[in-house]
XYZ file of N, CA and C in Angstrom:
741
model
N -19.032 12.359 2.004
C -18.547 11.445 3.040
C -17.802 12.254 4.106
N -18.019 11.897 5.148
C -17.200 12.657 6.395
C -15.973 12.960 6.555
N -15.308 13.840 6.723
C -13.443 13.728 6.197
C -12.781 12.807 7.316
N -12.924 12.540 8.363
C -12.708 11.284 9.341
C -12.375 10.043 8.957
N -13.952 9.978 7.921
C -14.582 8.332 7.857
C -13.693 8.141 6.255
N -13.158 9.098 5.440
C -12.664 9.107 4.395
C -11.066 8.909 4.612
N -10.698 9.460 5.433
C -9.170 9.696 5.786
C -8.959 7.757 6.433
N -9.633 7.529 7.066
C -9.784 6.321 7.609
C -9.476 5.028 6.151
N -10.744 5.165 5.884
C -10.554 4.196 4.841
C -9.467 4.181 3.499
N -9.228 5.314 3.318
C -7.867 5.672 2.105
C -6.631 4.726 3.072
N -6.300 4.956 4.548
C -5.470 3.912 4.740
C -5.667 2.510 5.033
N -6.679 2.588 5.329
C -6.648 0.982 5.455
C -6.908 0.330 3.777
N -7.863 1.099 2.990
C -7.532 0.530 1.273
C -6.406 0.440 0.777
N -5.517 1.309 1.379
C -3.814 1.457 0.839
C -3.147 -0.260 1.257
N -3.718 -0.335 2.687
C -2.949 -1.580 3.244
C -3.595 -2.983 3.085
N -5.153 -2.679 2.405
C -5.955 -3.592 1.857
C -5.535 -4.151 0.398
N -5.446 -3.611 -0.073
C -4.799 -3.681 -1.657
C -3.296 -4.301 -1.654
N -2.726 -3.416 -0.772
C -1.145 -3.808 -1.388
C -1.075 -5.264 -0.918
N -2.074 -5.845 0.535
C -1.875 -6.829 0.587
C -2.367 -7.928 -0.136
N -3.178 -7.570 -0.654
C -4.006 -8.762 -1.852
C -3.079 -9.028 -2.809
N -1.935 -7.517 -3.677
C -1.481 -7.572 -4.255
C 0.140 -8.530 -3.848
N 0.550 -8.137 -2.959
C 1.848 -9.171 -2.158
C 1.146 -10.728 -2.478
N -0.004 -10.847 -1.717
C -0.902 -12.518 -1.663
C -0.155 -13.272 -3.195
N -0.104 -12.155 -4.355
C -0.243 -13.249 -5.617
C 1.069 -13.748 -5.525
N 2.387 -13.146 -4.746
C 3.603 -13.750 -4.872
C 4.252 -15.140 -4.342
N 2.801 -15.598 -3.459
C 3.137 -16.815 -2.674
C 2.927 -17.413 -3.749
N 4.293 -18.672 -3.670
C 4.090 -19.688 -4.918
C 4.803 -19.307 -5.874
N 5.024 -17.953 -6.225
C 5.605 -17.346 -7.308
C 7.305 -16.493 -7.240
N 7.655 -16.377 -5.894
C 8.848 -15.372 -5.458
C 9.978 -16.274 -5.903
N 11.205 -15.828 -6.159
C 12.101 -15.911 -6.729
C 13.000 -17.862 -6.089
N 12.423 -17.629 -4.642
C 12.902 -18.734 -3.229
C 11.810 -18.682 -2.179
N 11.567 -20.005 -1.834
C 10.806 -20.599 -1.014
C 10.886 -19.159 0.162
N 12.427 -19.080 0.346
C 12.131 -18.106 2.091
C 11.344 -16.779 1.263
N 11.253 -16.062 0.140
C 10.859 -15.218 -0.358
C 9.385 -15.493 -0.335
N 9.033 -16.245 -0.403
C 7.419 -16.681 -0.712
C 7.083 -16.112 0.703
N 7.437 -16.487 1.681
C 7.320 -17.045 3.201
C 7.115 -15.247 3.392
N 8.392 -14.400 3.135
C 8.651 -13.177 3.730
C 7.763 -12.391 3.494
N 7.273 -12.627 1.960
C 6.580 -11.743 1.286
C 4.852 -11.729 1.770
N 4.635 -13.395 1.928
C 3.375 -13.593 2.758
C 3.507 -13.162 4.167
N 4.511 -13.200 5.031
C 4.850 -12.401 6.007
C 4.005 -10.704 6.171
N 4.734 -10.014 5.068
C 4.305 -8.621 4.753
C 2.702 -8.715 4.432
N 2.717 -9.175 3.628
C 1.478 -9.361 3.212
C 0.204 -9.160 4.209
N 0.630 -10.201 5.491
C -0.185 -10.065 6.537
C -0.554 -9.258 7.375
N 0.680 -8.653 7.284
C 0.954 -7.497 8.676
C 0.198 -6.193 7.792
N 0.013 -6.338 6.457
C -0.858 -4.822 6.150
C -2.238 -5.497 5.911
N -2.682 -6.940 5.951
C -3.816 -7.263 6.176
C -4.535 -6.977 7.600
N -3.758 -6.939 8.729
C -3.669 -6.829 10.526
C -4.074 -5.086 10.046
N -3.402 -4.539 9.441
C -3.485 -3.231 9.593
C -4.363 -2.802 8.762
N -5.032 -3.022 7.991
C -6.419 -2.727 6.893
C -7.577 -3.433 7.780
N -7.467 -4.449 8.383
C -8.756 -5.212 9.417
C -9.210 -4.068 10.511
N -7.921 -3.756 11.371
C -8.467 -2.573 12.138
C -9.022 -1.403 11.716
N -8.356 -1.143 10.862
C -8.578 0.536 9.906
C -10.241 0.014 9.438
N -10.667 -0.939 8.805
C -11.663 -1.296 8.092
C -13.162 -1.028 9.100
N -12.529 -1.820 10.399
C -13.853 -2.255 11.665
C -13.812 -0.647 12.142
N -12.894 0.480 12.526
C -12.801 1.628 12.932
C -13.883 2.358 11.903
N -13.255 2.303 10.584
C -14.149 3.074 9.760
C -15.596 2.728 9.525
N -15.792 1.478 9.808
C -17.343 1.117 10.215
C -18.126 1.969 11.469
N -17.523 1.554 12.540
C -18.015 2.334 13.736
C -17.773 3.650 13.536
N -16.870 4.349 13.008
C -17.415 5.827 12.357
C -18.474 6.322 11.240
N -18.587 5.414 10.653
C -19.866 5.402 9.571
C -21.401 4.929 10.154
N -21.366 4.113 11.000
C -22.515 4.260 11.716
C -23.692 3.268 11.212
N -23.495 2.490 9.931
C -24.419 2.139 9.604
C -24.577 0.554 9.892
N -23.667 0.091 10.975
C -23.513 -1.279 11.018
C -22.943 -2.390 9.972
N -21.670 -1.574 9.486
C -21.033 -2.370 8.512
C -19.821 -2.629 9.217
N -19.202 -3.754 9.362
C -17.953 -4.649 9.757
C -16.937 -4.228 8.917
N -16.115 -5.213 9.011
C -14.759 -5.330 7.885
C -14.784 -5.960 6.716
N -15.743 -6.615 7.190
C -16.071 -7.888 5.889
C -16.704 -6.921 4.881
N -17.868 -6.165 5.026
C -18.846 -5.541 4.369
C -17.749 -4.555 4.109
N -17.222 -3.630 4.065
C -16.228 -2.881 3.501
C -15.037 -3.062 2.674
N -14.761 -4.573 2.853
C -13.893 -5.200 1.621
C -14.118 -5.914 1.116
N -15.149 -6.420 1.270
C -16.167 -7.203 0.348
C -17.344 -6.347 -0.641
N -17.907 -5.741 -0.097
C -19.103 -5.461 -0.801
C -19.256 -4.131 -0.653
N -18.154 -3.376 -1.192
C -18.091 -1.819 -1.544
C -17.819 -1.932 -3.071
N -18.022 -1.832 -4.024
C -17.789 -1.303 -5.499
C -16.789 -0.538 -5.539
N -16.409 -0.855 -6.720
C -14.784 -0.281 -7.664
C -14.390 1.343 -6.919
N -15.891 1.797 -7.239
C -15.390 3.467 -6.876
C -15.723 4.330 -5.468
N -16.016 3.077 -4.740
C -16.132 3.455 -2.978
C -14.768 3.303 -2.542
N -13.638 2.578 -3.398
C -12.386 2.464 -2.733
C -11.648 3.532 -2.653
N -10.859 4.113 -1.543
C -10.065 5.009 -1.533
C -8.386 4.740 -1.581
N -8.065 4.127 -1.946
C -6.496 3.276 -2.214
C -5.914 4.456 -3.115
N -4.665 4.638 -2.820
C -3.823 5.160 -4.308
C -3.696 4.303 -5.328
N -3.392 4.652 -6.746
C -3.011 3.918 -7.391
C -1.863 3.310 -7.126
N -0.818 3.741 -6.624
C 0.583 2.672 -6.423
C 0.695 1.306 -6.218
N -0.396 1.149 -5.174
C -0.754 0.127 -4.592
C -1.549 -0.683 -5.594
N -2.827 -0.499 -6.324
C -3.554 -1.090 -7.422
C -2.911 -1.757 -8.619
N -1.719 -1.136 -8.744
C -0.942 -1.733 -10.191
C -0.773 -3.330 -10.244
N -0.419 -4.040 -10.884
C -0.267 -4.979 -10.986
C 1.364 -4.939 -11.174
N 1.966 -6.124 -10.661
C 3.272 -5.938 -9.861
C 3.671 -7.641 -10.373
N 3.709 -8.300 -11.590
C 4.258 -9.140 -11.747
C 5.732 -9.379 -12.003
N 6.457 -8.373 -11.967
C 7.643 -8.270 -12.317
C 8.332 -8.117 -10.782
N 9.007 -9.099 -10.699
C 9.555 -9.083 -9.010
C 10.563 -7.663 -8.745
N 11.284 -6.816 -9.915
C 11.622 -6.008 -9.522
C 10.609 -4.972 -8.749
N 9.579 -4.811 -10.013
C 8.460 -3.783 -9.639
C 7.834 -4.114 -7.848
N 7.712 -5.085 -7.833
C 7.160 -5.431 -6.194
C 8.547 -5.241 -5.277
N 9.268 -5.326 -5.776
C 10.448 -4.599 -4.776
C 10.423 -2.972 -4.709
N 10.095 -2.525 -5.883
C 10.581 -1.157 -6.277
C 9.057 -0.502 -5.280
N 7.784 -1.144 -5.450
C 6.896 -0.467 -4.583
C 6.671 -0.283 -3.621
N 7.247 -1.787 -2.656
C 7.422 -2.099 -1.569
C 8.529 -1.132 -0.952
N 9.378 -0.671 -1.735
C 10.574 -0.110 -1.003
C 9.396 1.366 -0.738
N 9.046 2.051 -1.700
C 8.302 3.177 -1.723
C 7.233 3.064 -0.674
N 6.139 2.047 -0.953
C 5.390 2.044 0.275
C 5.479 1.997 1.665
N 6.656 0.885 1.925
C 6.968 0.897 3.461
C 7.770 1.663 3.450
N 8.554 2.906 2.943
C 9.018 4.205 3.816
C 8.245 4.970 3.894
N 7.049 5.418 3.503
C 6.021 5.994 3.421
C 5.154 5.812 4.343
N 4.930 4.363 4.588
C 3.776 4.056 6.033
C 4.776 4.255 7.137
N 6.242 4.084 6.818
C 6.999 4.399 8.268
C 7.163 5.628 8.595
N 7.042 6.772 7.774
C 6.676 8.089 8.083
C 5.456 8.246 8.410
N 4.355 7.796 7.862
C 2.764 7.876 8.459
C 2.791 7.440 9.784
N 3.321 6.247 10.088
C 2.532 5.646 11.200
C 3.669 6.576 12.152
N 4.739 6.537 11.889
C 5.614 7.471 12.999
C 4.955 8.604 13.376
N 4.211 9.648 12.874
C 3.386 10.787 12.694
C 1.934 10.522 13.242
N 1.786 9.442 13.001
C 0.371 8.750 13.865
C 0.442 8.541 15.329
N 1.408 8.349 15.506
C 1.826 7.456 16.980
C 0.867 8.417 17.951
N 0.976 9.841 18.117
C 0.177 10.776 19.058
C -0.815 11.180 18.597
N -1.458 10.795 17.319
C -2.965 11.259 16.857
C -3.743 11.302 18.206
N -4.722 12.229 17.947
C -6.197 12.008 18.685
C -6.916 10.827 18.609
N -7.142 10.822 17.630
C -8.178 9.085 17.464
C -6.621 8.143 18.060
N -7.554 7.553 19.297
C -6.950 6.419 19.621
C -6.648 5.432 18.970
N -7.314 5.331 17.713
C -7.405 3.632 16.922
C -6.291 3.794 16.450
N -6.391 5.346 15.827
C -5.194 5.271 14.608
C -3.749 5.291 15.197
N -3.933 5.619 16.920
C -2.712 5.793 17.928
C -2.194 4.372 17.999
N -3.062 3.487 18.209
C -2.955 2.001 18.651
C -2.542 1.215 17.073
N -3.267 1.449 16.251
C -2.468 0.959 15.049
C -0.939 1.515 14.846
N -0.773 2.635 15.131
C 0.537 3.000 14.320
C 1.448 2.165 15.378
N 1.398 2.668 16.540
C 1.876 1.949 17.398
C 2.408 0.116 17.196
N 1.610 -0.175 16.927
C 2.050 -1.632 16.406
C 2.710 -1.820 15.014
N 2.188 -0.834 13.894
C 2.581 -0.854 12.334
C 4.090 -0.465 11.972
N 4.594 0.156 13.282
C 5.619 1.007 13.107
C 6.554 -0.256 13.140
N 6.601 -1.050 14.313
C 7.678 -2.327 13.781
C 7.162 -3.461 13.022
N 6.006 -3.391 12.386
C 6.071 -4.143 11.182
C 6.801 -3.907 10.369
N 6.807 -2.169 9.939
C 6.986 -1.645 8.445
C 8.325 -1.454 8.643
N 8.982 -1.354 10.210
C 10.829 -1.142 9.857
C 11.334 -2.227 8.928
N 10.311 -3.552 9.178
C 11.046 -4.752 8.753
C 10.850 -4.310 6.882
N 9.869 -4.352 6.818
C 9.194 -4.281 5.405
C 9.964 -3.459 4.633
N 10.520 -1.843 5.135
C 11.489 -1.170 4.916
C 13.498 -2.041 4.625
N 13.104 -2.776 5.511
C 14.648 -3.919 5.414
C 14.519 -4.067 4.639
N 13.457 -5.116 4.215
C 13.025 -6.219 3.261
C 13.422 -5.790 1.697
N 12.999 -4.830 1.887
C 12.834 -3.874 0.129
C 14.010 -3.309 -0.024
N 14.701 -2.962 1.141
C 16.345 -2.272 1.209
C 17.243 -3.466 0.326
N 17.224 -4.472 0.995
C 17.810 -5.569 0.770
C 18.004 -5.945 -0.814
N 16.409 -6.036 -1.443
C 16.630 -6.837 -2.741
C 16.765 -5.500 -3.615
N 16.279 -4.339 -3.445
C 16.600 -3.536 -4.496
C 18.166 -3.180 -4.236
N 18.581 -3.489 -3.430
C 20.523 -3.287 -3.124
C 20.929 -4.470 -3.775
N 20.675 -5.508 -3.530
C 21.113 -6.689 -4.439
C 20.537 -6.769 -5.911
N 19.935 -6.240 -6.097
C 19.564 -6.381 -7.719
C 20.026 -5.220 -8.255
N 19.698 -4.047 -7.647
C 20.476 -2.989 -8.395
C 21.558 -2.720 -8.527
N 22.819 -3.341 -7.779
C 23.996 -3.691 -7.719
C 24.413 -4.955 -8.058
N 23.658 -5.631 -9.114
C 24.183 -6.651 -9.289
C 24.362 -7.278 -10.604
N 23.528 -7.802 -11.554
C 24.473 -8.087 -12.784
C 23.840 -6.780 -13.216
N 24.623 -6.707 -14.793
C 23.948 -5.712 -15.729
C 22.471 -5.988 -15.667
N 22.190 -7.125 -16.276
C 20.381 -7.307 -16.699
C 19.566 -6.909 -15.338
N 19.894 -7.265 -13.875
C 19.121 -7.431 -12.959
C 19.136 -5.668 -12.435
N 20.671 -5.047 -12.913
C 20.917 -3.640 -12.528
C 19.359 -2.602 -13.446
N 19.281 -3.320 -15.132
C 18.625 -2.389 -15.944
C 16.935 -2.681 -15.523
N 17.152 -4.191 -15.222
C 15.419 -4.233 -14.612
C 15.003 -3.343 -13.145
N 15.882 -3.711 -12.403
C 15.251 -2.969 -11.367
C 15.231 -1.187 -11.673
N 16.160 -0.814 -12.203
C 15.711 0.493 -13.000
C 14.556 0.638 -13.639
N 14.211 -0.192 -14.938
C 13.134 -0.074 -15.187
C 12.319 -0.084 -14.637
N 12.274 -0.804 -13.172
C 10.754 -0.908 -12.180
C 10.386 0.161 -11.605
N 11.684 0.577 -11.447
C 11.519 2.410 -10.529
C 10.467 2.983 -11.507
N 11.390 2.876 -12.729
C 11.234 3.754 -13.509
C 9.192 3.739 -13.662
N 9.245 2.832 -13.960
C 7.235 2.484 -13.576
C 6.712 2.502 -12.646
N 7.231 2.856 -11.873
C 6.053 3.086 -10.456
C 6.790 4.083 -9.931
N 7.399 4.804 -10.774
C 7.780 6.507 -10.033
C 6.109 7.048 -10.095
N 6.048 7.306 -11.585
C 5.173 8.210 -11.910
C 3.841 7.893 -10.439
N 3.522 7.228 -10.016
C 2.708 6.982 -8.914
C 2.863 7.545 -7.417
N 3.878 7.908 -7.263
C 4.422 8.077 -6.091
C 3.701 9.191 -5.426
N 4.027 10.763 -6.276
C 3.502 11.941 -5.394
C 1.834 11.389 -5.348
N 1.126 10.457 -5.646
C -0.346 10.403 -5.238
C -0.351 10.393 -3.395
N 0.671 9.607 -3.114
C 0.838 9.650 -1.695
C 1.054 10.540 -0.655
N 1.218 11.373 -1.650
C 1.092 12.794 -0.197
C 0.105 13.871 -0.864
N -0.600 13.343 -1.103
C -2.063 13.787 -1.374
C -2.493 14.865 -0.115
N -2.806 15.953 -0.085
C -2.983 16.706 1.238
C -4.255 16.064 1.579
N -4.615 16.252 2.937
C -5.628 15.911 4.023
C -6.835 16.829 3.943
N -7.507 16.718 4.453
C -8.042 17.434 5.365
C -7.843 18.084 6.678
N -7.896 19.959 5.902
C -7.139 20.825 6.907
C -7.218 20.490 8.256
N -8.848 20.576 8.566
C -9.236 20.408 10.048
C -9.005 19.183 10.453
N -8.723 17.846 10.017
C -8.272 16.732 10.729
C -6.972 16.698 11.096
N -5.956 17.470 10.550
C -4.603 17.557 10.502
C -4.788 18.670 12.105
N -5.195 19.596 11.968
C -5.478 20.223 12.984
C -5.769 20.130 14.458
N -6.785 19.338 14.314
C -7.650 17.817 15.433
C -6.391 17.503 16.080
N -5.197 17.457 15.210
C -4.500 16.175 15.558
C -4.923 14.637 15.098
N -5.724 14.612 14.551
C -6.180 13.289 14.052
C -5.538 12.364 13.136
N -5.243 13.063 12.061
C -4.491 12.758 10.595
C -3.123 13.435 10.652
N -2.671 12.587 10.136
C -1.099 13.237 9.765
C -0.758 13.640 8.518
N -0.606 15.173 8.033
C -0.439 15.605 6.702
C 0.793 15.100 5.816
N 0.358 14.534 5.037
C 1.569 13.627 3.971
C 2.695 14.485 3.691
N 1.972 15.932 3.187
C 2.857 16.830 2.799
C 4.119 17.392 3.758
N 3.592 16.982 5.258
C 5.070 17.380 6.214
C 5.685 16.051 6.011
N 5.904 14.807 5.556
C 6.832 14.085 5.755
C 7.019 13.442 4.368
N 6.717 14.039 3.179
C 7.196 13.540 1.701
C 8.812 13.720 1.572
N 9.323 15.005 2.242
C 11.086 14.904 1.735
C 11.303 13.794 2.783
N 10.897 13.856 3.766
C 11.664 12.708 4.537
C 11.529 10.779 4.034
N 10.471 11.141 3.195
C 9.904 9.172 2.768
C 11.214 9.247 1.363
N 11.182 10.740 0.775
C 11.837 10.293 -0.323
C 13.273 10.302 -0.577
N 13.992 11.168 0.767
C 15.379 10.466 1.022
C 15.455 9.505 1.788
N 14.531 8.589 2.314
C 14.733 7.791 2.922
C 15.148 6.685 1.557
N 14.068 6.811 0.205
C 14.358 5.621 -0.771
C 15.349 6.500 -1.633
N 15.967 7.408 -1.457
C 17.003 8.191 -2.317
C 18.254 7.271 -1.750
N 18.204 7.308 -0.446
C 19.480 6.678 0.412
C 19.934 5.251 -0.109
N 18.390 4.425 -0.181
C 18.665 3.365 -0.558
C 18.875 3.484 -2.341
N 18.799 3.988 -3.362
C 18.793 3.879 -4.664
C 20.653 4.163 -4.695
N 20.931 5.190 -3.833
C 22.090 5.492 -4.041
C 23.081 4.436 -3.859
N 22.466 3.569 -2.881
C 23.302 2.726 -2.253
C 23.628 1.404 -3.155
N 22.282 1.698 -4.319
C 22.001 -0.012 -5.259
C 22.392 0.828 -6.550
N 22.923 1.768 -6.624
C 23.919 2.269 -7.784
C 22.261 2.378 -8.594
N 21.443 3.061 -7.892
C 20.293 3.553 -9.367
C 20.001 5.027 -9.394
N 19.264 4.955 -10.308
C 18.782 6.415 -10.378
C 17.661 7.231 -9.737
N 17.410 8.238 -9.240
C 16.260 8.605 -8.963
C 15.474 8.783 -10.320
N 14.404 8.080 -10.354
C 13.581 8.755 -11.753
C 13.333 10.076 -11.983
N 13.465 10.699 -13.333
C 12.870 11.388 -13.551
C 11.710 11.342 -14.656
N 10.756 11.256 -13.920
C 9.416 10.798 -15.110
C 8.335 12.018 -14.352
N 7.301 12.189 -15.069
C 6.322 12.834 -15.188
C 5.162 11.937 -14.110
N 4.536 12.881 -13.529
C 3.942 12.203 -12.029
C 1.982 12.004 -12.857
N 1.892 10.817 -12.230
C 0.722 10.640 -13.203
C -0.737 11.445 -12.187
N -1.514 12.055 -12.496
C -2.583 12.786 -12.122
C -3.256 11.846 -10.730
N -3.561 10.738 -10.599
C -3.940 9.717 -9.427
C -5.639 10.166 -9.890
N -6.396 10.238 -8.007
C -7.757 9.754 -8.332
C -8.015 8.918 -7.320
N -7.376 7.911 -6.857
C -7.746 6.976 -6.013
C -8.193 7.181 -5.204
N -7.967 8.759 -4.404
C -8.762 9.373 -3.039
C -9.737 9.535 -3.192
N -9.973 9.888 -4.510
C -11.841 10.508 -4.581
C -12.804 9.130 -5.596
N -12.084 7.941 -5.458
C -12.623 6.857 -5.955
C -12.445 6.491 -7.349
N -11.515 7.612 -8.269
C -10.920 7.216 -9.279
C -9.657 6.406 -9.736
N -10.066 5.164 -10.131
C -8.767 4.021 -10.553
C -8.626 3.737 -11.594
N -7.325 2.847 -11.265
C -7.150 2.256 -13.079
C -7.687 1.274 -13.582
N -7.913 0.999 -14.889
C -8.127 0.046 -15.453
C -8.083 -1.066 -14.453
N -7.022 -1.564 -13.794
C -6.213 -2.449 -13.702
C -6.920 -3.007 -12.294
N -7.377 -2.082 -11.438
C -8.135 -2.160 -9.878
C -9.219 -2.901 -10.026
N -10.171 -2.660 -11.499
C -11.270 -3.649 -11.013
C -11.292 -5.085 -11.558
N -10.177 -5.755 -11.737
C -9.852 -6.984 -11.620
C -9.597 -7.495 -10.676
N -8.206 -6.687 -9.617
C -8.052 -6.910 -8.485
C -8.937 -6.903 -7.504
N -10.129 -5.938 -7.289
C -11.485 -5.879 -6.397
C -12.253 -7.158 -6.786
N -12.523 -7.431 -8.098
C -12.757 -8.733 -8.752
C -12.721 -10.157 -7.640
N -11.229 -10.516 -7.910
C -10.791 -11.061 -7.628
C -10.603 -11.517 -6.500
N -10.233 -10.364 -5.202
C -10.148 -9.674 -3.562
C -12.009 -10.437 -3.044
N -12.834 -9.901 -3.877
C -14.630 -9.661 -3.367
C -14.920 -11.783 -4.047
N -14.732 -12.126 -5.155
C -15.240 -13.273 -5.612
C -15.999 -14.176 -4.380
N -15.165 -14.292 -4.198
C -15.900 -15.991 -3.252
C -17.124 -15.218 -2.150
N -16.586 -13.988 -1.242
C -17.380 -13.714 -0.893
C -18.898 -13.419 -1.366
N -18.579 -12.922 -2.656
C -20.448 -12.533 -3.239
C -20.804 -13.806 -3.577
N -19.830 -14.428 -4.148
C -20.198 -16.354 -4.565
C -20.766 -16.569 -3.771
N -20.460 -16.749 -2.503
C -21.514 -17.305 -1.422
C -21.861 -16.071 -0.201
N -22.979 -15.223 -0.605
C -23.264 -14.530 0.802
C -23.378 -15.141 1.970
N -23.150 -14.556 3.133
C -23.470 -14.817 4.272
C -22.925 -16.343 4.572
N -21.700 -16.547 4.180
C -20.978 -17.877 4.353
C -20.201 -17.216 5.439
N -20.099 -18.155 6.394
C -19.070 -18.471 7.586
C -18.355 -19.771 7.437
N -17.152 -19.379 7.882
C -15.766 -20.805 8.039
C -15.252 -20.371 9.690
């Protein structure tokens, strides 16, 4: 696959996923305004996986849309990290990822802003004040839960503590020559900066930085967990249920 058309789709699967995965909290968040916020987020990395999706089409060439790329690509055409794929029923854990992910896209897209490819200029450009909020958002409840009773202090620990091991998948190095281009922005120049950004906040919610063992990943080169092809499952259903349906 082209390192362009690959670099492309790893972010918009990143922002494809996590948002399917946010989707299951409507109905389910702790308070009505939580439902609301979380579908909020939810959207704004759906806005940002739609563009990334239609871009990486018109670089692939073969007349595939957005639809046809998140619909009807198979388990191991996805390029997502695992972080994002986990299953996140534990409201700490969707805090604890969310905090990780949106400092992470706020270092990406900040680093994007002057890419070469215009698309990815024009996305970051807009993603960048989505994700300050999204960055709030996650500041907020992991400061209030991790500072707050004992039980809510040891869960949100524990959530870190499970979705540490996921983390370094995210600065996965690039491709030399796209970094070069100017095209892509190399993860590896802005990992200390994503991870005192959530050091700042752990310190602040009286937790710990984990120390756990970093799990191997895969997701770049189309290897996932268990756990992803339920969610693709689930994400693709109605569409293969009915091809070629319009609403």
């Amino acid at each position: 696959m082209d390192a362009h058309l690959e670099y492309v789709l790893g972010l918009a699967d990143d922002a494809l996923v996590s948002a399917q995965r946010l989707g299951w909290w409507i109905s389910r968040a702790p308070e009505l305004e939580e439902d609301v916020a979380l579908a909020n987020i939810g959207l704004d990395q759906l806005g940002q996986a739609r563009t990334l999706l239609a871009h990486a089409g018109r670089l692939e060439g073969d007349g595939r849309g957005e639809d046809d790329l998140a619909y009807w690509r198979d388990e191991r055409e996805f390029r997502c990290v695992h972080l994002v794929e986990r299953p996140q029923t534990d409201f700490g854990v969707a805090m604890a990822r969310l905090l990780v992910f949106a400092c992470y896209q706020a270092e990406l897209y900040a680093a994007l802003l002057g890419s070469a490819d215009e698309t990815l200029a024009g996305v970051a450009g807009k993603a960048v004040k989505e994700v300050a909020y999204h960055v709030d958002h996650a500041h907020h409840w992991v400061v209030r839960l991790g500072d707050g009773t004992d039980e809510s202090h040891a869960r949100m620990q524990g959530a870190l503590d499970a979705e540490w091991p996921y983390v370094d998948e995210l600065f996965t190095p690039v491709d030399a020559a796209l970094v070069e281009a100017g095209i892509a922005a190399d993860p590896t120049a802005f990992r200390s900066a994503v991870l005192e950004r959530v050091a700042k906040v752990l310190d602040e919610a009286t937790l710990a930085v984990p120390e756990v063992t970093s799990r191997l990943g895969g997701g770049r080169r189309g290897l996932h967990t268990e756990d992803f092809g339920y969610v693709v499952a689930e994400m693709q259903h109605l569409a293969r249920s009915h091809p070629g349906a319009r609403w």
